[in-house]
């Protein structure tokens, strides 16, 4: 009994077909996810949505306009 | 909504995505090692049941991995958009471990996961086993790099502040990698993942046994899960103790808040098992204490005090005052980069610059801050005591519950009574969501307890946030909620479907 695979003969669908089904479902789920991630990126997080944050902008944010070289 | 609303909304968005991502991570960490153990037994014994176990739990691992992978990437989106100043200020250090993690995830984990699923008929048994162990090692190493990055936020080491570039710059990658907080966090976090994997396998096996389905398969799976889970749950508690010791070294306020300890605890410091924190009165009512225990956990001694909140606030006040000259000097250096005197003053006080930045919440120029404003800023260094106190106790309580569950399971398993013990199997099944709850609470304690800092003692959270419209953060948060809800539904549907099919899947 122990040496017999529990997977064999316990379902009517052949294992190979079932594995293909599993692979198809996971591939579909991954595709949906990739599309949603891409949509999120382009809608909210692409380069146009990012504020500039170089040394001057960071200085202005952290230590106020006095820290901005151009404010002299 | 005001600036504080923008900060809170940005924090909520990051917390939501991080907590959602961490629904998948612990199961990936735990299942990857469990299936590697199962396959090792298969290679050693050649019994097909162990191959079936590897393949079945491997499918559930694959579904969890497929749904979970890249859900963390949305946090990295947010660094650039919602936390632009944070990204600039510490990107030189923080970016390196994140990049290494990305490379490791894609080149090690992803490659070998492909071989794991599609290599059964193409690789020899030993080659496939090596692949499975590499998947497990890859998953755990990915976690290591993320935790190195996170630990640097808790204990910023191996870096210095450059006033010309307005950022922290890396001095020693070795100090960042071997940050003691990172090592403690890594072993604690992966052990918690192993507990999650063990509870997952045990709970589903218990369900099969209760239904009388796949009995031999479920009995063996439960036995592996129980043995692995017992070792892992004991490790979580022991290694969590090491994390507690690290807090005393590097985040004294966090441990004081966890203990709701308003006054410095004289040696030998006692641990508050139960109490009712009263932040308004700055005291803890009806305390039940265990003598010496906090001293042993927090200082590894019985002759050292553990500082309380009131003393730590007084320290913070002093550091704010000491940081004001650094702030003023930084302004001078930015105006006149050649000002050697300002640079010398900044260098002398730069360690407290972050504390002076706390005043920006109350005043435009910290040099003009009143004593009342300094006092308010000092009290900002205290996280929410009540939520820290209860969250920590719930997490620890769950940790001890897992030890008890696996210990009972171990006894039943050694007496070969596991399949008949209906009461144990029911408890084991209903334990299924608890490791996730414990893990999420653990992160809450770690991250909420770090407030008001984005980088401990260096950069306050409210100054790290980008100046973007609040509406856009609210809109993207809604987008996340929809996205993650869809993924959660697909994940739950697939896991439930394949669990119901059973090993024949």
Tab-separated table of C-alpha atoms in Angstrom, chain B residues 39-498:
chain	number	residue	atom	x	y	z
B	39	UNK	CA	11.552	15.216	-1.499
B	40	UNK	CA	14.743	14.375	0.421
B	41	UNK	CA	12.864	11.511	2.085
B	42	UNK	CA	11.594	10.440	-1.340
B	43	UNK	CA	15.115	10.342	-2.767
B	44	UNK	CA	16.377	8.411	0.278
B	45	UNK	CA	13.530	5.874	0.462
B	46	UNK	CA	12.190	5.750	-3.139
B	47	UNK	CA	8.648	5.478	-1.750
B	48	UNK	CA	6.187	7.063	-4.212
B	49	UNK	CA	4.025	8.503	-1.445
B	50	UNK	CA	6.835	10.964	-0.609
B	51	UNK	CA	7.009	12.011	-4.276
B	52	UNK	CA	3.233	12.553	-4.254
B	53	UNK	CA	3.540	14.617	-1.105
B	54	UNK	CA	6.275	16.734	-2.692
B	55	UNK	CA	4.218	17.263	-5.837
B	56	UNK	CA	0.940	18.049	-4.091
B	57	UNK	CA	2.363	20.518	-1.560
B	58	UNK	CA	4.528	21.786	-4.430
B	59	UNK	CA	1.404	22.717	-6.411
B	60	UNK	CA	0.001	24.672	-3.470
B	61	UNK	CA	3.431	26.275	-3.064
B	62	UNK	CA	3.377	27.163	-6.776
B	63	UNK	CA	-0.069	28.776	-6.570
B	64	UNK	CA	0.965	30.787	-3.511
B	65	UNK	CA	4.226	31.788	-5.200
B	66	UNK	CA	2.527	32.776	-8.446
B	67	UNK	CA	-0.019	34.909	-6.626
B	68	UNK	CA	2.489	36.404	-4.211
B	69	UNK	CA	5.433	37.127	-6.490
B	70	UNK	CA	5.685	40.775	-7.478
B	71	UNK	CA	2.968	41.904	-5.049
B	72	UNK	CA	5.878	43.435	-3.149
B	73	UNK	CA	6.977	45.394	-6.216
B	74	UNK	CA	4.142	47.861	-5.583
B	75	UNK	CA	5.991	48.940	-2.441
B	76	UNK	CA	8.939	49.821	-4.620
B	77	UNK	CA	6.608	51.808	-6.897
B	78	UNK	CA	5.604	53.769	-3.810
B	79	UNK	CA	9.165	54.604	-2.778
B	80	UNK	CA	9.532	56.735	-5.898
B	81	UNK	CA	6.077	58.275	-5.890
B	82	UNK	CA	4.889	58.633	-2.289
B	83	UNK	CA	8.251	58.653	-0.484
B	84	UNK	CA	10.474	60.653	-2.852
B	85	UNK	CA	12.474	62.410	-0.116
B	86	UNK	CA	12.996	59.138	1.697
B	87	UNK	CA	14.241	57.582	-1.553
B	88	UNK	CA	16.673	60.411	-2.142
B	89	UNK	CA	17.827	60.625	1.470
B	90	UNK	CA	18.646	56.945	1.971
B	91	UNK	CA	18.486	55.458	-1.534
B	92	UNK	CA	22.270	55.082	-1.680
B	93	UNK	CA	22.101	52.479	1.089
B	94	UNK	CA	18.569	51.180	0.883
B	95	UNK	CA	18.669	50.609	-2.880
B	96	UNK	CA	21.555	48.101	-2.826
B	97	UNK	CA	19.914	45.296	-0.817
B	98	UNK	CA	16.629	45.830	-2.675
B	99	UNK	CA	18.409	45.471	-6.022
B	100	UNK	CA	20.252	42.352	-4.865
B	101	UNK	CA	16.953	40.885	-3.647
B	102	UNK	CA	15.381	41.542	-7.047
B	103	UNK	CA	18.276	39.871	-8.850
B	104	UNK	CA	18.212	36.929	-6.472
B	105	UNK	CA	14.454	36.497	-6.800
B	106	UNK	CA	14.555	36.556	-10.592
B	107	UNK	CA	17.768	34.681	-11.268
B	108	UNK	CA	17.870	32.106	-8.468
B	109	UNK	CA	14.340	31.592	-7.178
B	110	UNK	CA	12.450	31.982	-10.460
B	111	UNK	CA	14.899	29.835	-12.456
B	112	UNK	CA	14.775	26.943	-10.040
B	113	UNK	CA	11.024	27.179	-9.530
B	114	UNK	CA	10.707	26.613	-13.273
B	115	UNK	CA	12.985	23.585	-13.015
B	116	UNK	CA	11.061	22.335	-9.980
B	117	UNK	CA	7.734	22.268	-11.817
B	118	UNK	CA	8.842	21.262	-15.289
B	119	UNK	CA	11.866	19.145	-14.406
B	120	UNK	CA	10.224	16.066	-12.889
B	121	UNK	CA	10.545	14.079	-16.124
B	122	UNK	CA	13.730	15.757	-17.337
B	123	UNK	CA	16.039	15.706	-14.305
B	124	UNK	CA	17.381	12.795	-12.303
B	125	UNK	CA	16.011	12.388	-8.780
B	126	UNK	CA	19.092	13.910	-7.214
B	127	UNK	CA	19.182	16.792	-9.676
B	128	UNK	CA	15.527	17.525	-8.987
B	129	UNK	CA	16.150	17.374	-5.249
B	130	UNK	CA	19.012	19.853	-5.638
B	131	UNK	CA	16.640	22.103	-7.589
B	132	UNK	CA	14.047	21.957	-4.812
B	133	UNK	CA	16.610	22.843	-2.154
B	134	UNK	CA	17.832	25.731	-4.332
B	135	UNK	CA	14.245	27.020	-4.521
B	136	UNK	CA	14.092	26.911	-0.716
B	137	UNK	CA	17.509	28.528	-0.315
B	138	UNK	CA	16.661	31.172	-2.943
B	139	UNK	CA	13.400	32.077	-1.190
B	140	UNK	CA	15.144	32.403	2.137
B	141	UNK	CA	18.021	34.441	0.699
B	142	UNK	CA	15.520	36.837	-0.916
B	143	UNK	CA	14.019	37.353	2.515
B	144	UNK	CA	17.495	37.987	3.914
B	145	UNK	CA	18.132	40.959	1.591
B	146	UNK	CA	14.751	42.538	2.253
B	147	UNK	CA	15.322	42.161	5.976
B	148	UNK	CA	18.795	43.684	5.656
B	149	UNK	CA	17.134	46.717	4.052
B	150	UNK	CA	14.446	46.840	6.731
B	151	UNK	CA	16.961	46.381	9.553
B	152	UNK	CA	18.923	49.348	8.288
B	153	UNK	CA	15.802	51.463	8.842
B	154	UNK	CA	15.682	50.200	12.431
B	155	UNK	CA	19.425	50.540	13.042
B	156	UNK	CA	21.116	52.760	10.410
B	157	UNK	CA	24.741	51.731	10.398
B	158	UNK	CA	27.685	51.854	7.985
B	159	UNK	CA	26.674	55.217	6.475
B	160	UNK	CA	27.220	58.953	6.909
B	161	UNK	CA	25.276	62.097	5.986
B	162	UNK	CA	26.607	64.188	3.078
B	163	UNK	CA	25.271	67.781	3.227
B	164	UNK	CA	26.257	68.457	-0.390
B	165	UNK	CA	24.129	65.686	-1.818
B	166	UNK	CA	21.565	65.844	1.049
B	167	UNK	CA	21.659	62.093	1.482
B	168	UNK	CA	23.041	59.295	3.565
B	169	UNK	CA	25.958	57.631	1.783
B	170	UNK	CA	27.335	54.155	2.212
B	171	UNK	CA	30.599	53.698	4.138
B	172	UNK	CA	30.575	49.959	4.627
B	173	UNK	CA	28.382	47.408	2.868
B	174	UNK	CA	29.717	44.891	5.403
B	175	UNK	CA	28.247	46.906	8.277
B	176	UNK	CA	24.882	47.011	6.474
B	177	UNK	CA	24.895	43.274	5.708
B	178	UNK	CA	26.143	42.213	9.137
B	179	UNK	CA	23.928	44.659	10.976
B	180	UNK	CA	23.056	42.680	14.143
B	181	UNK	CA	19.429	43.771	13.844
B	182	UNK	CA	19.294	42.237	10.345
B	183	UNK	CA	20.605	38.897	11.573
B	184	UNK	CA	18.115	38.794	14.461
B	185	UNK	CA	15.210	39.831	12.223
B	186	UNK	CA	16.130	37.322	9.524
B	187	UNK	CA	16.208	34.253	11.731
B	188	UNK	CA	13.058	35.333	13.585
B	189	UNK	CA	11.152	36.066	10.367
B	190	UNK	CA	12.114	32.899	8.499
B	191	UNK	CA	11.323	30.790	11.567
B	192	UNK	CA	7.878	32.411	11.657
B	193	UNK	CA	7.560	31.473	7.973
B	194	UNK	CA	8.445	27.860	8.807
B	195	UNK	CA	5.707	27.847	11.458
B	196	UNK	CA	3.262	29.169	8.855
B	197	UNK	CA	4.214	26.451	6.383
B	198	UNK	CA	3.960	23.773	9.090
B	199	UNK	CA	0.534	24.971	10.273
B	200	UNK	CA	-0.675	25.114	6.644
B	201	UNK	CA	0.356	21.516	5.948
B	202	UNK	CA	-0.935	20.319	9.325
B	203	UNK	CA	-4.304	22.079	8.989
B	204	UNK	CA	-5.015	20.705	5.513
B	205	UNK	CA	-3.812	17.249	6.529
B	206	UNK	CA	-6.094	17.459	9.584
B	207	UNK	CA	-9.012	18.301	7.267
B	208	UNK	CA	-8.302	15.215	5.139
B	209	UNK	CA	-8.017	13.034	8.242
B	210	UNK	CA	-11.286	14.372	9.661
B	211	UNK	CA	-12.940	13.514	6.362
B	212	UNK	CA	-11.250	10.118	6.145
B	213	UNK	CA	-9.701	11.050	2.771
B	214	UNK	CA	-6.088	10.353	1.693
B	215	UNK	CA	-5.424	9.029	5.196
B	216	UNK	CA	-1.899	7.677	4.728
B	217	UNK	CA	-0.863	10.753	2.729
B	218	UNK	CA	-2.322	13.130	5.318
B	219	UNK	CA	-0.899	11.231	8.290
B	220	UNK	CA	2.626	11.409	6.896
B	221	UNK	CA	2.237	15.049	5.875
B	222	UNK	CA	0.978	15.893	9.364
B	223	UNK	CA	3.910	14.068	10.951
B	224	UNK	CA	6.444	16.033	8.881
B	225	UNK	CA	4.609	19.306	9.590
B	226	UNK	CA	4.445	18.608	13.328
B	227	UNK	CA	8.141	17.752	13.679
B	228	UNK	CA	9.232	20.703	11.560
B	229	UNK	CA	6.666	22.994	13.210
B	230	UNK	CA	7.754	22.088	16.736
B	231	UNK	CA	11.379	22.926	15.978
B	232	UNK	CA	10.369	26.107	14.129
B	233	UNK	CA	7.950	27.350	16.799
B	234	UNK	CA	10.584	26.860	19.507
B	235	UNK	CA	13.068	28.730	17.292
B	236	UNK	CA	10.650	31.643	16.793
B	237	UNK	CA	10.414	32.209	20.524
B	238	UNK	CA	14.154	31.783	21.181
B	239	UNK	CA	15.107	33.981	18.220
B	240	UNK	CA	12.385	36.495	19.092
B	241	UNK	CA	14.136	36.834	22.419
B	242	UNK	CA	17.281	37.817	20.487
B	243	UNK	CA	15.211	40.471	18.671
B	244	UNK	CA	14.122	41.767	22.087
B	245	UNK	CA	17.753	42.072	23.134
B	246	UNK	CA	18.515	43.992	19.926
B	247	UNK	CA	15.682	46.426	20.703
B	248	UNK	CA	17.298	47.280	24.020
B	249	UNK	CA	20.540	47.948	22.197
B	250	UNK	CA	19.124	50.025	19.351
B	251	UNK	CA	15.444	50.961	19.918
B	252	UNK	CA	14.963	51.532	23.617
B	253	UNK	CA	11.735	53.450	23.140
B	254	UNK	CA	10.138	50.574	21.256
B	255	UNK	CA	10.755	48.113	24.071
B	256	UNK	CA	9.608	50.653	26.681
B	257	UNK	CA	6.348	51.080	24.725
B	258	UNK	CA	5.942	47.301	24.318
B	259	UNK	CA	6.319	46.996	28.101
B	260	UNK	CA	4.194	50.109	28.775
B	261	UNK	CA	7.077	50.954	31.070
B	262	UNK	CA	6.797	54.629	32.032
B	263	UNK	CA	9.513	54.617	34.663
B	264	UNK	CA	12.979	53.100	34.382
B	265	UNK	CA	12.880	49.572	35.700
B	266	UNK	CA	15.651	49.095	38.265
B	267	UNK	CA	17.709	45.884	38.166
B	268	UNK	CA	16.747	43.103	38.142
B	269	UNK	CA	14.087	44.413	35.731
B	270	UNK	CA	10.751	42.615	35.831
B	271	UNK	CA	8.545	41.784	32.829
B	272	UNK	CA	4.912	42.949	32.752
B	273	UNK	CA	2.845	39.887	31.945
B	274	UNK	CA	-0.432	41.770	32.162
B	275	UNK	CA	-1.489	45.351	32.796
B	276	UNK	CA	-3.759	48.131	31.621
B	277	UNK	CA	-1.736	50.898	29.957
B	278	UNK	CA	-3.093	54.367	30.639
B	279	UNK	CA	-1.188	56.763	28.358
B	280	UNK	CA	-3.163	59.800	29.574
B	281	UNK	CA	-2.079	59.200	33.173
B	282	UNK	CA	1.325	57.930	31.983
B	283	UNK	CA	1.077	54.794	34.063
B	284	UNK	CA	0.116	51.141	33.759
B	285	UNK	CA	-2.661	49.914	36.027
B	286	UNK	CA	-3.116	46.477	37.618
B	287	UNK	CA	0.291	45.203	36.549
B	288	UNK	CA	1.190	41.552	36.963
B	289	UNK	CA	4.958	41.256	36.790
B	290	UNK	CA	7.439	38.421	36.473
B	291	UNK	CA	10.585	39.297	38.453
B	292	UNK	CA	13.953	39.432	36.644
B	293	UNK	CA	12.546	38.358	33.295
B	294	UNK	CA	12.817	41.688	31.436
B	295	UNK	CA	16.371	42.122	32.682
B	296	UNK	CA	17.296	38.724	31.301
B	297	UNK	CA	15.526	39.334	27.955
B	298	UNK	CA	16.526	42.941	27.420
B	299	UNK	CA	19.989	43.177	28.938
B	300	UNK	CA	21.054	39.549	29.407
B	301	UNK	CA	21.784	40.486	33.006
B	302	UNK	CA	20.195	41.044	36.402
B	303	UNK	CA	22.244	44.080	37.305
B	304	UNK	CA	21.309	46.587	34.610
B	305	UNK	CA	18.246	48.871	34.508
B	306	UNK	CA	15.894	49.060	31.507
B	307	UNK	CA	15.034	52.681	30.687
B	308	UNK	CA	11.401	53.774	30.864
B	309	UNK	CA	9.438	56.124	28.604
B	310	UNK	CA	9.776	59.226	30.811
B	311	UNK	CA	13.568	58.984	30.928
B	312	UNK	CA	13.747	58.249	27.199
B	313	UNK	CA	11.591	61.301	26.438
B	314	UNK	CA	14.004	63.369	28.538
B	315	UNK	CA	16.872	61.919	26.456
B	316	UNK	CA	15.002	62.750	23.248
B	317	UNK	CA	14.485	66.324	24.448
B	318	UNK	CA	18.212	66.661	25.049
B	319	UNK	CA	19.000	65.234	21.619
B	320	UNK	CA	16.541	67.651	19.961
B	321	UNK	CA	18.321	70.547	21.651
B	322	UNK	CA	21.699	69.111	20.628
B	323	UNK	CA	20.464	68.671	17.071
B	324	UNK	CA	19.422	72.305	16.573
B	325	UNK	CA	23.044	73.501	16.012
B	326	UNK	CA	23.389	70.763	13.357
B	327	UNK	CA	20.209	71.961	11.655
B	328	UNK	CA	21.376	75.586	11.630
B	329	UNK	CA	24.844	74.537	10.445
B	330	UNK	CA	23.296	72.490	7.640
B	331	UNK	CA	21.392	75.546	6.462
B	332	UNK	CA	24.684	77.478	6.471
B	333	UNK	CA	26.498	74.752	4.542
B	334	UNK	CA	23.729	74.680	1.951
B	335	UNK	CA	23.950	78.481	1.582
B	336	UNK	CA	27.772	78.613	1.649
B	337	UNK	CA	29.334	75.229	0.821
B	338	UNK	CA	32.798	76.609	1.644
B	339	UNK	CA	31.871	77.547	5.221
B	340	UNK	CA	34.350	75.401	7.163
B	341	UNK	CA	33.062	76.476	10.590
B	342	UNK	CA	29.494	75.436	9.692
B	343	UNK	CA	30.776	72.110	8.385
B	344	UNK	CA	32.679	71.515	11.637
B	345	UNK	CA	29.559	72.312	13.705
B	346	UNK	CA	27.464	70.025	11.519
B	347	UNK	CA	29.994	67.213	11.874
B	348	UNK	CA	30.001	67.625	15.653
B	349	UNK	CA	26.201	67.449	15.983
B	350	UNK	CA	25.117	65.442	12.929
B	351	UNK	CA	24.175	62.447	15.095
B	352	UNK	CA	21.303	64.472	16.505
B	353	UNK	CA	20.237	66.198	13.264
B	354	UNK	CA	17.294	63.807	12.873
B	355	UNK	CA	15.975	64.796	16.307
B	356	UNK	CA	16.026	68.487	15.357
B	357	UNK	CA	14.063	67.583	12.212
B	358	UNK	CA	11.225	66.398	14.473
B	359	UNK	CA	10.611	70.069	15.257
B	360	UNK	CA	9.651	70.778	11.631
B	361	UNK	CA	6.212	69.462	12.499
B	362	UNK	CA	5.715	72.449	14.809
B	363	UNK	CA	7.934	75.229	13.523
B	364	UNK	CA	9.523	76.239	10.204
B	365	UNK	CA	12.882	76.993	11.808
B	366	UNK	CA	13.784	74.666	14.686
B	367	UNK	CA	16.193	77.280	16.035
B	368	UNK	CA	13.099	79.328	16.906
B	369	UNK	CA	11.322	76.465	18.694
B	370	UNK	CA	9.847	77.185	22.105
B	371	UNK	CA	10.436	74.846	25.081
B	372	UNK	CA	6.821	73.668	24.726
B	373	UNK	CA	7.409	72.759	21.077
B	374	UNK	CA	10.609	70.902	21.983
B	375	UNK	CA	8.652	69.042	24.647
B	376	UNK	CA	5.919	68.104	22.144
B	377	UNK	CA	8.504	66.887	19.623
B	378	UNK	CA	10.196	64.808	22.332
B	379	UNK	CA	6.886	63.159	23.184
B	380	UNK	CA	6.395	62.376	19.486
B	381	UNK	CA	9.163	59.781	19.879
B	382	UNK	CA	6.751	57.629	21.911
B	383	UNK	CA	4.764	55.236	19.707
B	384	UNK	CA	1.211	54.222	20.561
B	385	UNK	CA	1.803	52.475	23.889
B	386	UNK	CA	-1.531	50.717	24.218
B	387	UNK	CA	-1.469	49.155	20.730
B	388	UNK	CA	2.179	48.112	21.135
B	389	UNK	CA	1.542	46.551	24.531
B	390	UNK	CA	-1.418	44.422	23.413
B	391	UNK	CA	-0.096	43.546	19.935
B	392	UNK	CA	3.133	42.219	21.370
B	393	UNK	CA	1.330	40.081	23.948
B	394	UNK	CA	-1.030	38.685	21.339
B	395	UNK	CA	1.913	37.780	19.088
B	396	UNK	CA	3.835	36.112	21.924
B	397	UNK	CA	0.683	34.321	23.114
B	398	UNK	CA	0.182	32.912	19.617
B	399	UNK	CA	3.833	31.850	19.541
B	400	UNK	CA	3.389	29.811	22.720
B	401	UNK	CA	0.096	28.404	21.409
B	402	UNK	CA	1.931	27.050	18.335
B	403	UNK	CA	4.528	25.399	20.566
B	404	UNK	CA	1.708	23.769	22.557
B	405	UNK	CA	-0.116	22.643	19.416
B	406	UNK	CA	2.959	21.070	17.863
B	407	UNK	CA	4.049	19.525	21.180
B	408	UNK	CA	0.666	17.804	21.579
B	409	UNK	CA	0.785	16.767	17.928
B	410	UNK	CA	4.281	15.384	18.438
B	411	UNK	CA	3.134	13.242	21.372
B	412	UNK	CA	0.152	11.946	19.389
B	413	UNK	CA	2.336	11.327	16.388
B	414	UNK	CA	4.928	9.307	18.314
B	415	UNK	CA	2.084	7.181	19.751
B	416	UNK	CA	0.617	6.801	16.241
B	417	UNK	CA	-2.711	8.245	17.398
B	418	UNK	CA	-2.815	11.361	15.289
B	419	UNK	CA	-5.416	10.110	12.803
B	420	UNK	CA	-7.825	9.149	15.607
B	421	UNK	CA	-7.549	12.267	17.732
B	422	UNK	CA	-10.539	14.183	16.403
B	423	UNK	CA	-10.280	17.003	18.929
B	424	UNK	CA	-6.621	17.693	18.051
B	425	UNK	CA	-7.397	17.560	14.317
B	426	UNK	CA	-10.233	20.090	14.709
B	427	UNK	CA	-8.007	22.473	16.672
B	428	UNK	CA	-5.231	21.990	14.106
B	429	UNK	CA	-7.611	22.828	11.244
B	430	UNK	CA	-8.970	25.991	12.878
B	431	UNK	CA	-5.415	27.120	13.681
B	432	UNK	CA	-4.887	27.705	9.938
B	433	UNK	CA	-5.244	31.544	9.927
B	434	UNK	CA	-3.348	32.130	13.175
B	435	UNK	CA	0.281	32.119	11.929
B	436	UNK	CA	-0.635	34.831	9.426
B	437	UNK	CA	-2.237	36.818	12.216
B	438	UNK	CA	0.915	36.417	14.347
B	439	UNK	CA	3.183	37.430	11.441
B	440	UNK	CA	1.135	40.534	10.592
B	441	UNK	CA	1.049	41.569	14.245
B	442	UNK	CA	4.801	41.038	14.412
B	443	UNK	CA	5.308	43.476	11.553
B	444	UNK	CA	2.897	45.909	13.169
B	445	UNK	CA	4.986	45.846	16.361
B	446	UNK	CA	8.214	46.276	14.376
B	447	UNK	CA	7.041	49.091	12.109
B	448	UNK	CA	4.428	50.962	14.134
B	449	UNK	CA	6.799	50.763	17.089
B	450	UNK	CA	9.443	52.571	15.014
B	451	UNK	CA	7.307	55.687	14.616
B	452	UNK	CA	7.826	58.626	14.320
B	453	UNK	CA	10.899	57.533	12.373
B	454	UNK	CA	11.170	56.398	8.769
B	455	UNK	CA	14.866	55.826	9.594
B	456	UNK	CA	15.435	55.446	13.318
B	457	UNK	CA	16.902	58.671	14.723
B	458	UNK	CA	17.729	59.981	11.241
B	459	UNK	CA	14.628	60.838	9.213
B	460	UNK	CA	11.130	61.477	10.605
B	461	UNK	CA	8.326	59.842	8.625
B	462	UNK	CA	6.421	63.074	8.045
B	463	UNK	CA	9.435	64.600	6.243
B	464	UNK	CA	9.956	61.548	4.036
B	465	UNK	CA	6.630	61.833	2.239
B	466	UNK	CA	6.320	63.330	-1.264
B	467	UNK	CA	4.427	66.575	-1.867
B	468	UNK	CA	1.800	64.960	-4.094
B	469	UNK	CA	-1.943	65.577	-4.050
B	470	UNK	CA	-3.730	63.642	-1.333
B	471	UNK	CA	-6.413	62.727	-3.860
B	472	UNK	CA	-3.902	60.849	-6.016
B	473	UNK	CA	-2.734	58.815	-3.010
B	474	UNK	CA	-6.366	58.031	-2.150
B	475	UNK	CA	-7.022	57.019	-5.767
B	476	UNK	CA	-3.974	54.763	-6.005
B	477	UNK	CA	-4.879	53.240	-2.632
B	478	UNK	CA	-8.291	52.388	-4.064
B	479	UNK	CA	-6.508	50.872	-7.075
B	480	UNK	CA	-4.414	48.703	-4.760
B	481	UNK	CA	-7.433	47.542	-2.823
B	482	UNK	CA	-9.199	46.473	-6.042
B	483	UNK	CA	-6.044	44.836	-7.428
B	484	UNK	CA	-5.255	42.910	-4.279
B	485	UNK	CA	-8.847	41.879	-3.728
B	486	UNK	CA	-8.934	40.337	-7.211
B	487	UNK	CA	-5.660	38.513	-6.532
B	488	UNK	CA	-6.861	37.299	-3.135
B	489	UNK	CA	-10.049	35.896	-4.683
B	490	UNK	CA	-8.075	34.083	-7.421
B	491	UNK	CA	-5.591	32.772	-4.847
B	492	UNK	CA	-8.293	31.520	-2.494
B	493	UNK	CA	-10.216	29.939	-5.387
B	494	UNK	CA	-7.163	28.078	-6.715
B	495	UNK	CA	-5.906	26.900	-3.314
B	496	UNK	CA	-9.379	25.698	-2.288
B	497	UNK	CA	-9.861	23.928	-5.614
B	498	UNK	CA	-6.580	22.010	-5.436
